Short mmCIF file of C-alpha atoms in Angstrom, two decimals:
data_model
loop_
_atom_site.label_atom_id
_atom_site.label_comp_id
_atom_site.label_asym_id
_atom_site.label_seq_id
_atom_site.Cartn_x
_atom_site.Cartn_y
_atom_site.Cartn_z
CA MET B 1 52.20 141.58 78.07
CA GLU B 2 50.46 141.36 74.70
CA ALA B 3 53.72 142.13 72.92
CA LEU B 4 55.50 139.52 74.92
CA GLU B 5 52.89 136.85 74.13
CA LYS B 6 53.16 137.78 70.42
CA ALA B 7 56.87 137.56 70.29
CA LEU B 8 56.79 134.17 72.07
CA ARG B 9 54.21 132.61 69.81
CA TRP B 10 56.32 133.87 66.80
CA ALA B 11 59.52 132.25 68.08
CA ASP B 12 57.93 128.99 69.08
CA LYS B 13 56.59 128.67 65.54
CA ASN B 14 59.58 129.83 63.68
CA LEU B 15 62.60 128.75 65.68
CA LYS B 16 63.60 125.11 66.41
CA ALA B 17 64.33 125.81 70.14
CA ASP B 18 63.94 123.40 72.98
CA TYR B 19 63.08 126.14 75.20
CA ILE B 20 62.28 129.75 75.28
CA GLU B 21 62.19 132.17 78.21
CA LEU B 22 61.01 135.86 78.48
CA ARG B 23 61.49 137.61 81.64
CA TYR B 24 60.13 141.34 81.54
CA GLU B 25 60.53 143.87 84.31
CA ASP B 26 59.26 147.35 84.60
CA LEU B 27 60.58 148.81 87.87
CA LYS B 28 60.82 152.50 89.28
CA LYS B 29 63.89 152.75 91.88
CA THR B 30 64.65 155.57 94.24
CA THR B 31 68.28 155.85 95.81
CA LEU B 32 69.16 158.31 98.50
CA GLY B 33 72.69 158.81 99.93
CA LEU B 34 73.31 161.10 102.97
CA LYS B 35 76.75 161.84 104.37
CA ASP B 36 77.16 164.16 107.11
CA GLY B 37 74.21 166.43 106.25
CA VAL B 38 74.76 166.34 102.60
CA PHE B 39 72.73 164.16 100.05
CA THR B 40 75.39 162.56 97.89
CA SER B 41 72.85 160.86 95.79
CA PHE B 42 69.35 161.71 95.05
CA THR B 43 68.07 159.67 92.15
CA GLY B 44 64.80 158.20 90.89
CA LYS B 45 65.36 155.91 87.74
CA LEU B 46 63.12 153.75 85.73
CA GLN B 47 64.41 150.30 84.84
CA GLY B 48 62.69 148.17 82.11
CA GLY B 49 63.47 145.53 79.59
CA VAL B 50 63.13 141.88 78.53
CA ALA B 51 65.62 139.05 79.21
CA ILE B 52 65.58 136.33 76.52
CA ARG B 53 66.92 132.90 77.13
CA VAL B 54 66.79 130.21 74.55
CA LEU B 55 68.00 126.59 74.71
CA ALA B 56 68.88 125.06 71.27
CA ASN B 57 70.74 121.94 70.61
CA GLY B 58 71.75 121.57 74.30
CA ALA B 59 73.35 125.03 74.67
CA TRP B 60 71.98 128.40 76.01
CA GLY B 61 71.90 131.66 74.06
CA PHE B 62 71.14 134.85 76.06
CA ALA B 63 70.04 138.45 74.97
CA SER B 64 68.44 141.39 76.58
CA THR B 65 66.86 144.40 75.32
CA SER B 66 65.10 147.70 76.72
CA ASP B 67 63.50 147.92 73.46
CA LEU B 68 60.00 145.98 73.02
CA SER B 69 59.68 146.89 69.24
CA ASN B 70 62.41 144.49 68.18
CA LEU B 71 61.56 141.44 70.49
CA GLU B 72 61.44 138.78 67.65
CA LYS B 73 64.94 140.17 66.34
CA LYS B 74 66.35 139.87 69.78
CA ILE B 75 64.83 136.28 70.36
CA GLU B 76 66.38 135.33 67.08
CA GLU B 77 69.87 136.48 68.33
CA ALA B 78 69.74 134.65 71.24
CA TYR B 79 68.79 131.45 69.33
CA LYS B 80 71.69 131.92 66.94
CA LEU B 81 73.93 132.30 69.92
CA ALA B 82 72.71 129.12 71.38
CA ARG B 83 73.22 127.25 68.12
CA ALA B 84 76.75 128.61 67.78
CA ALA B 85 77.52 127.79 71.64
CA ALA B 86 76.13 124.19 70.77
CA GLU B 87 78.78 123.71 68.14
CA THR B 88 81.65 123.72 70.87
CA LYS B 89 79.70 121.95 73.78
CA LYS B 90 80.61 118.45 74.63
CA GLU B 91 77.85 117.92 77.23
CA LYS B 92 74.49 119.10 76.14
CA ILE B 93 72.54 120.90 78.61
CA GLN B 94 69.03 119.32 79.67
CA LEU B 95 66.23 120.74 81.79
CA ALA B 96 64.47 119.18 84.53
CA GLU B 97 60.74 118.70 83.92
CA ILE B 98 58.43 121.10 85.69
CA LYS B 99 54.82 121.74 85.88
CA PRO B 100 54.03 124.93 84.02
CA VAL B 101 52.47 127.60 86.26
CA GLU B 102 50.13 130.38 85.84
CA ASP B 103 49.76 132.77 88.89
CA PHE B 104 49.90 136.47 89.98
CA VAL B 105 52.09 137.02 92.98
CA GLU B 106 50.76 139.86 95.25
CA SER B 107 52.95 141.92 97.25
CA ARG B 108 52.68 141.35 101.06
CA MET B 109 53.76 144.86 101.73
CA ARG B 110 51.17 147.18 103.81
CA VAL B 111 52.66 150.35 102.68
CA LYS B 112 54.55 150.16 99.46
CA PRO B 113 57.86 152.26 99.21
CA ARG B 114 56.31 154.10 96.00
CA GLU B 115 53.24 155.25 97.91
CA VAL B 116 55.52 157.25 100.46
CA ASP B 117 56.50 160.88 99.47
CA ILE B 118 60.17 161.39 98.99
CA GLU B 119 59.92 164.12 101.50
CA GLU B 120 58.84 161.61 104.16
CA LYS B 121 62.07 159.35 103.32
CA VAL B 122 64.40 162.27 103.29
CA SER B 123 63.18 163.29 106.78
CA HIS B 124 63.44 159.66 108.03
CA LEU B 125 67.32 159.83 106.82
CA ARG B 126 67.80 163.20 108.46
CA GLU B 127 66.27 162.07 111.78
CA LEU B 128 68.39 158.87 111.99
CA GLU B 129 71.48 161.03 111.19
CA LYS B 130 70.42 163.44 114.12
CA LEU B 131 69.94 160.79 116.56
CA LEU B 132 73.43 159.31 115.82
CA LYS B 133 75.11 162.49 116.24
CA GLU B 134 73.62 163.30 119.48
CA ASP B 135 76.57 161.05 120.64
CA SER B 136 79.69 163.18 121.11
CA ALA B 137 81.77 160.26 119.99
CA VAL B 138 80.29 160.12 116.43
CA LYS B 139 82.15 161.83 114.05
CA SER B 140 80.70 160.77 110.75
CA VAL B 141 77.56 159.24 109.42
CA GLN B 142 76.77 157.73 106.04
CA ILE B 143 73.39 156.31 105.21
CA ARG B 144 72.29 154.54 101.89
CA TYR B 145 68.45 153.92 101.10
CA GLU B 146 67.17 152.31 98.36
CA ASP B 147 63.57 151.08 97.27
CA GLY B 148 62.06 149.65 94.11
CA GLY B 149 58.65 148.79 93.06
CA GLY B 150 56.81 147.66 89.80
CA ARG B 151 56.02 144.41 88.08
CA LYS B 152 57.82 141.61 86.73
CA ILE B 153 56.54 138.94 84.22
CA LEU B 154 57.82 135.51 83.14
CA LEU B 155 56.71 133.65 80.03
CA THR B 156 58.09 130.45 78.60
CA ASN B 157 57.21 128.25 75.61
CA GLU B 158 56.10 125.62 77.96
CA GLY B 159 53.09 127.52 79.17
CA THR B 160 54.39 129.33 82.56
CA ARG B 161 52.77 132.66 82.87
CA ILE B 162 53.77 134.51 86.16
CA GLU B 163 53.32 138.08 87.03
CA TRP B 164 54.76 139.61 90.39
CA ASP B 165 53.92 142.86 92.10
CA TYR B 166 57.51 143.36 92.97
CA ASN B 167 58.84 145.64 95.76
CA TYR B 168 61.60 146.06 97.99
CA LEU B 169 63.44 148.51 100.43
CA TYR B 170 66.87 148.65 101.79
CA GLN B 171 68.93 150.97 104.27
CA GLY B 172 72.59 150.53 105.18
CA THR B 173 73.98 152.92 107.87
CA TYR B 174 77.54 153.49 108.77
CA VAL B 175 79.21 155.44 111.60
CA THR B 176 82.67 156.34 112.54
CA GLY B 177 83.38 157.26 116.09
CA LYS B 178 86.41 158.49 117.81
CA ALA B 179 87.26 158.69 121.57
CA ASP B 180 90.68 158.65 123.71
CA GLY B 181 92.49 158.65 120.47
CA LYS B 182 90.74 155.63 119.23
CA LEU B 183 88.73 154.95 116.07
CA ALA B 184 85.89 152.71 115.36
CA MET B 185 83.55 151.98 112.72
CA ALA B 186 80.12 150.26 112.81
CA ARG B 187 77.60 149.23 110.21
CA ASP B 188 73.79 148.18 110.34
CA SER B 189 71.44 147.06 107.71
CA ILE B 190 67.75 146.42 107.34
CA GLY B 191 65.63 145.60 104.38
CA SER B 192 62.55 143.67 103.36
CA VAL B 193 60.55 142.31 100.41
CA ASP B 194 57.67 141.62 102.42
CA TYR B 195 57.20 144.43 104.77
CA GLY B 196 57.00 147.99 103.28
CA TRP B 197 57.46 151.52 104.98
CA GLU B 198 56.09 149.86 108.09
CA LEU B 199 59.52 148.38 108.40
CA MET B 200 60.97 151.73 108.94
CA THR B 201 58.15 153.09 111.17
CA GLU B 202 57.29 149.95 113.36
CA ARG B 203 59.72 147.17 113.07
CA GLU B 204 63.05 148.80 112.64
CA PRO B 205 62.36 152.37 113.83
CA ASN B 206 65.35 154.98 113.86
CA GLU B 207 65.61 154.80 117.58
CA LYS B 208 66.43 150.93 117.58
CA VAL B 209 68.67 151.21 114.80
CA THR B 210 70.48 154.05 116.62
CA GLU B 211 70.73 152.00 119.69
CA ARG B 212 72.38 149.06 117.83
CA LEU B 213 74.86 151.28 116.05
CA LEU B 214 75.96 153.10 119.02
CA ARG B 215 76.35 149.92 121.10
CA LYS B 216 78.61 148.39 118.33
CA MET B 217 80.65 151.54 117.98
CA HIS B 218 81.20 152.00 121.74
CA SER B 219 82.07 148.28 122.43
CA GLN B 220 85.12 148.97 119.92
CA LEU B 221 86.00 152.30 121.43
CA LYS B 222 85.95 150.66 124.94
CA GLY B 223 87.33 147.25 123.67
CA VAL B 224 90.73 145.38 124.27
CA ALA B 225 92.70 143.51 122.06
CA PRO B 226 91.63 139.87 122.19
CA LYS B 227 94.26 137.15 122.93
CA ARG B 228 95.13 135.18 119.80
CA GLY B 229 94.19 131.43 119.80
CA GLU B 230 91.69 128.75 119.86
CA PHE B 231 89.06 129.42 122.86
CA PRO B 232 85.61 128.38 123.28
CA ILE B 233 83.40 130.76 121.16
CA VAL B 234 79.73 131.60 121.45
CA ALA B 235 78.80 133.19 118.15
CA GLY B 236 75.52 135.37 118.05
CA PRO B 237 72.88 134.79 115.19
CA ILE B 238 74.37 137.32 112.72
CA VAL B 239 77.85 135.68 112.97
CA VAL B 240 76.34 132.27 112.95
CA GLY B 241 74.50 133.53 109.86
CA ILE B 242 77.56 134.67 107.94
CA ILE B 243 79.26 131.39 108.50
CA ALA B 244 76.11 129.57 107.21
CA HIS B 245 76.18 131.93 104.05
CA GLU B 246 79.77 132.58 103.23
CA ALA B 247 81.55 129.28 104.33
CA LEU B 248 78.92 126.61 104.01
CA GLY B 249 76.04 128.12 101.66
CA HIS B 250 78.10 128.73 98.67
CA LEU B 251 79.38 124.98 98.85
CA ALA B 252 75.84 123.85 98.52
CA GLU B 253 75.00 125.91 95.33
CA ALA B 254 75.00 123.05 92.99
CA ASP B 255 77.06 124.88 90.35
CA LEU B 256 79.89 125.26 92.86
CA THR B 257 79.07 121.88 94.77
CA ILE B 258 80.81 120.14 91.72
CA ASN B 259 84.14 121.64 92.89
CA SER B 260 83.72 121.89 96.68
CA PRO B 261 84.23 119.24 99.54
CA PHE B 262 80.50 118.89 99.61
CA LYS B 263 80.41 116.97 96.48
CA ASP B 264 81.53 113.69 98.08
CA MET B 265 79.77 114.40 101.41
CA ILE B 266 76.07 114.25 100.43
CA GLY B 267 74.54 111.59 102.66
CA LYS B 268 77.16 111.78 105.17
CA GLN B 269 77.44 113.01 108.88
CA ILE B 270 79.28 116.37 108.93
CA ALA B 271 78.26 117.81 112.28
CA PRO B 272 76.44 116.80 115.50
CA GLU B 273 72.94 115.36 115.12
CA TYR B 274 71.71 118.60 116.78
CA VAL B 275 72.85 120.83 114.11
CA THR B 276 70.52 121.61 111.19
CA MET B 277 71.06 124.30 108.51
CA SER B 278 68.32 125.38 106.14
CA GLU B 279 67.57 127.47 103.13
CA ARG B 280 63.95 128.52 103.61
CA TYR B 281 61.20 130.95 103.80
CA VAL B 282 61.56 133.05 107.07
CA ASP B 283 59.49 136.03 108.35
CA GLY B 284 61.32 139.20 107.34
CA GLY B 285 63.59 137.28 104.93
CA PHE B 286 65.16 139.34 102.29
CA GLY B 287 65.46 136.50 99.87
CA ASN B 288 61.71 135.42 100.14
CA ASP B 289 59.72 134.57 96.98
CA LYS B 290 57.05 132.15 95.60
CA TYR B 291 58.64 131.37 92.52
CA ASP B 292 62.36 131.74 90.99
CA ASP B 293 63.04 133.27 87.79
CA GLU B 294 62.63 130.05 85.95
CA GLY B 295 59.03 129.63 87.32
CA VAL B 296 59.98 126.97 89.77
CA PRO B 297 58.09 127.09 93.21
CA VAL B 298 60.51 128.09 96.10
CA LYS B 299 60.88 125.09 98.13
CA ASP B 300 62.53 125.15 101.76
CA ILE B 301 65.34 122.64 102.05
CA HIS B 302 67.67 121.33 104.63
CA ILE B 303 71.33 121.65 103.36
CA ILE B 304 72.33 119.91 106.73
CA GLU B 305 69.69 117.81 108.65
CA ASN B 306 70.49 116.45 112.06
CA GLY B 307 74.21 116.80 111.11
CA ILE B 308 73.73 114.91 107.87
CA LEU B 309 74.63 116.69 104.48
CA LYS B 310 71.15 116.43 102.80
CA GLU B 311 70.06 118.87 100.11
CA ILE B 312 71.76 121.39 97.84
CA MET B 313 70.29 124.44 95.87
CA LEU B 314 69.52 123.79 92.29
CA ASN B 315 68.20 125.41 89.17
CA ARG B 316 66.53 123.13 86.30
CA GLU B 317 69.91 122.60 84.38
CA TYR B 318 71.68 121.33 87.65
CA ALA B 319 68.61 119.49 88.79
CA ALA B 320 68.89 117.35 85.60
CA LYS B 321 72.59 116.94 86.06
CA TRP B 322 72.19 115.62 89.63
CA GLY B 323 68.97 113.74 88.86
CA MET B 324 67.10 115.64 91.69
CA GLU B 325 63.97 117.87 91.88
CA PRO B 326 64.46 121.81 91.01
CA ASN B 327 63.84 123.80 94.17
CA GLY B 328 63.64 127.39 93.09
CA HIS B 329 67.07 128.76 93.38
CA ALA B 330 67.55 130.37 89.86
CA ARG B 331 67.84 134.05 90.34
CA ALA B 332 68.72 136.90 88.26
CA GLU B 333 69.84 140.43 89.36
CA SER B 334 67.73 142.10 86.56
CA TYR B 335 66.67 141.66 83.11
CA ARG B 336 70.25 142.41 82.04
CA TYR B 337 71.47 138.88 83.22
CA PRO B 338 70.50 135.35 83.09
CA PRO B 339 69.44 133.51 86.09
CA ILE B 340 72.03 131.55 88.01
CA ILE B 341 71.91 129.41 91.32
CA ARG B 342 71.81 131.73 94.38
CA MET B 343 70.96 131.39 98.00
CA ARG B 344 67.95 133.05 99.45
CA ASN B 345 67.74 132.79 103.23
CA THR B 346 70.50 130.56 104.62
CA LEU B 347 70.41 129.75 108.43
CA PHE B 348 71.07 127.35 111.24
CA GLU B 349 68.01 126.18 113.01
CA PRO B 350 67.23 126.71 116.74
CA GLY B 351 68.10 124.10 119.26
CA ASP B 352 67.28 123.84 123.07
CA HIS B 353 69.76 125.78 125.16
CA SER B 354 69.31 129.16 126.74
CA PHE B 355 72.13 131.72 126.44
CA GLU B 356 73.07 131.27 130.11
CA GLU B 357 73.50 127.56 129.44
CA LEU B 358 75.93 128.27 126.54
CA ILE B 359 78.39 130.55 128.58
CA GLU B 360 77.78 129.06 132.18
CA ASP B 361 80.88 126.81 132.13
CA ILE B 362 83.42 128.84 129.95
CA LYS B 363 86.22 129.90 132.18
CA PHE B 364 87.77 131.95 129.41
CA GLY B 365 86.30 132.32 126.14
CA TYR B 366 84.74 134.97 123.69
CA TYR B 367 81.28 136.14 122.59
CA VAL B 368 81.12 137.49 118.93
CA VAL B 369 77.88 139.27 118.27
CA ASP B 370 78.22 140.89 114.94
CA PHE B 371 80.52 140.98 111.82
CA ARG B 372 81.96 143.58 109.39
CA GLY B 373 83.06 141.96 106.16
CA GLY B 374 83.86 138.35 105.60
CA GLN B 375 85.22 136.17 102.92
CA ALA B 376 85.48 132.46 102.33
CA GLN B 377 86.70 129.86 100.07
CA LEU B 378 85.63 126.70 98.33
CA ASN B 379 87.46 124.54 100.89
CA SER B 380 84.92 126.26 103.38
CA ALA B 381 87.83 128.30 105.02
CA PHE B 382 86.67 131.65 106.24
CA GLN B 383 87.72 134.85 107.72
CA VAL B 384 85.25 137.27 109.31
CA GLY B 385 85.93 140.80 110.93
CA ILE B 386 84.32 141.29 114.16
CA GLN B 387 82.48 144.45 115.03
CA GLU B 388 81.16 143.68 118.20
CA GLY B 389 82.49 141.04 120.78
CA TYR B 390 83.12 140.35 124.22
CA VAL B 391 85.23 138.41 126.57
CA ILE B 392 83.55 135.65 128.48
CA ARG B 393 85.11 135.07 132.00
CA ASN B 394 83.87 132.69 134.55
CA GLY B 395 80.51 132.17 133.00
CA GLU B 396 79.99 135.92 132.56
CA ILE B 397 79.91 138.55 129.97
CA ALA B 398 82.96 140.76 130.48
CA GLU B 399 84.80 143.55 128.83
CA PRO B 400 84.23 144.33 125.05
CA ILE B 401 87.12 143.59 122.43
CA ARG B 402 88.30 145.47 119.46
CA ASP B 403 90.31 144.94 116.29
CA THR B 404 89.08 141.35 116.07
CA SER B 405 88.66 138.79 113.35
CA ILE B 406 87.81 134.94 113.56
CA THR B 407 89.14 132.38 110.98
CA GLY B 408 88.60 128.76 110.41
CA VAL B 409 87.52 125.84 108.20
CA ALA B 410 83.72 125.65 108.56
CA ILE B 411 83.68 121.87 107.71
CA GLU B 412 85.94 121.47 110.65
CA ALA B 413 84.39 123.81 112.92
CA LEU B 414 80.97 122.21 112.40
CA LYS B 415 82.22 119.15 114.28
CA LYS B 416 82.99 121.37 117.29
CA ILE B 417 79.68 122.77 117.87
CA SER B 418 78.80 121.67 121.32
CA ALA B 419 75.50 123.49 121.88
CA VAL B 420 72.70 125.18 119.90
CA GLY B 421 70.57 128.07 121.41
CA LYS B 422 66.88 128.15 121.30
CA ASP B 423 66.53 131.80 120.19
CA PHE B 424 66.82 133.06 116.53
CA GLY B 425 67.92 136.15 114.63
CA LEU B 426 68.41 137.44 111.09
CA GLU B 427 70.39 139.81 108.95
CA VAL B 428 69.65 141.16 105.55
CA GLY B 429 72.17 142.19 102.88
CA PHE B 430 73.50 141.44 99.45
CA CYS B 431 75.48 138.62 97.87
CA GLY B 432 77.85 138.99 94.90
CA LYS B 433 78.36 136.08 92.54
CA GLY B 434 78.99 137.93 89.36
CA GLN B 435 75.32 139.33 90.05
CA THR B 436 74.01 140.91 93.27
CA ALA B 437 71.20 139.09 95.04
CA PHE B 438 69.15 140.20 98.18
CA VAL B 439 69.88 137.53 100.84
CA SER B 440 69.29 136.87 104.65
CA SER B 441 71.34 134.94 106.96
CA GLY B 442 71.10 134.03 110.52
CA GLY B 443 70.13 131.42 113.27
CA PRO B 444 70.38 130.94 117.02
CA HIS B 445 73.26 131.54 119.40
CA MET B 446 75.67 128.74 118.96
CA ARG B 447 78.75 127.58 120.99
CA PHE B 448 81.94 126.07 119.30
CA ASP B 449 84.49 124.41 121.52
CA GLY B 450 87.36 124.79 119.16
CA GLY B 451 87.52 124.96 115.33
CA ILE B 452 87.79 128.68 115.32
CA LEU B 453 90.70 130.98 115.64
CA ILE B 454 90.32 134.36 117.15
CA GLY B 455 92.82 137.11 116.96
#
């Protein structure tokens, strides 16, 4: 901290910069990969360095280093880059005003992953594989485990001083099954920034993960191909979440909103009044934090509130551009990257229907529970592979389906939401946008009477 403070004082005194930001991290990461009884990766590595961002003459300069002995030189390098970029910039960057913060963000984890012996982590993965392979249809199991812990520090020349006791853990499991000449693949992911090793032993024990994965795999092995067409669809929390994240969330990231249909829709009704979609703190959310990587307090926002497009995700630069308050969505993958606008936990809010009410009058339709891979475009068109789904016949859940995907244009599909469930579910994962970020997505069960094509 002292070396950072000293370098920042030097830079503030010697450089004509509008804004200087130093982001330091010192983390220890553990990665384990287990595939069919063999550990394919078994690494522990230290990741440490400083990200330097300088705003000068209305342009950004960025540099990063893992060598703290040459900080002044690196800050000067970022400053020179900013000045050079300013020569070519027509529109000068401005930052929305914020109140400088001094704080220490304590981890909420009860048992931090770094306090758990590597032997226990290895044994946990081996047990999960053993449980899965007790099912004779399972032919291959692959598990990827990762955790990290240490500290992050943010210092700015405006007076912000924030230190985080930063920790996370993640587990992704993939199974391949075969029965009666049919192949199936299923995946499952769990992770947290707020729950520690207790996530693995209490909230998401191996038995629970195994049960989920085998259900997904067998639903495909026993499944029938769906009819192609537009039918009533009830989407489970995980599928609702991927639509919220991929097809709608990206449109509400201010740097992408500019080139998306959302640009001209703010303040307009885009969904029924019983539909609300938020970006907020949620229990178990993989995107939870108190401050973003610019030191802005993370605020809950309603992207869609009672059907009206209301708020978008902002960093300080885009908050100034849009004349809005910054809301804590500047995030960087590590010290090697500058922060950009990213989602955290994107979800639809629960309504007041029971699951039975959602399906009771559907003569023929589909219930899509979980996805495997998805993509979307900036016009909100999406395609999502389904790894667990069922036919709905005469108001009852019937046979499972396989080889299924759903497609649609989310802005149109929103208008066809006819009912929102009162339950809630969440999935954790990673989002790529040039950098990787931990995110969650979810919501309640929702019914779409059109707007989604299944096939």
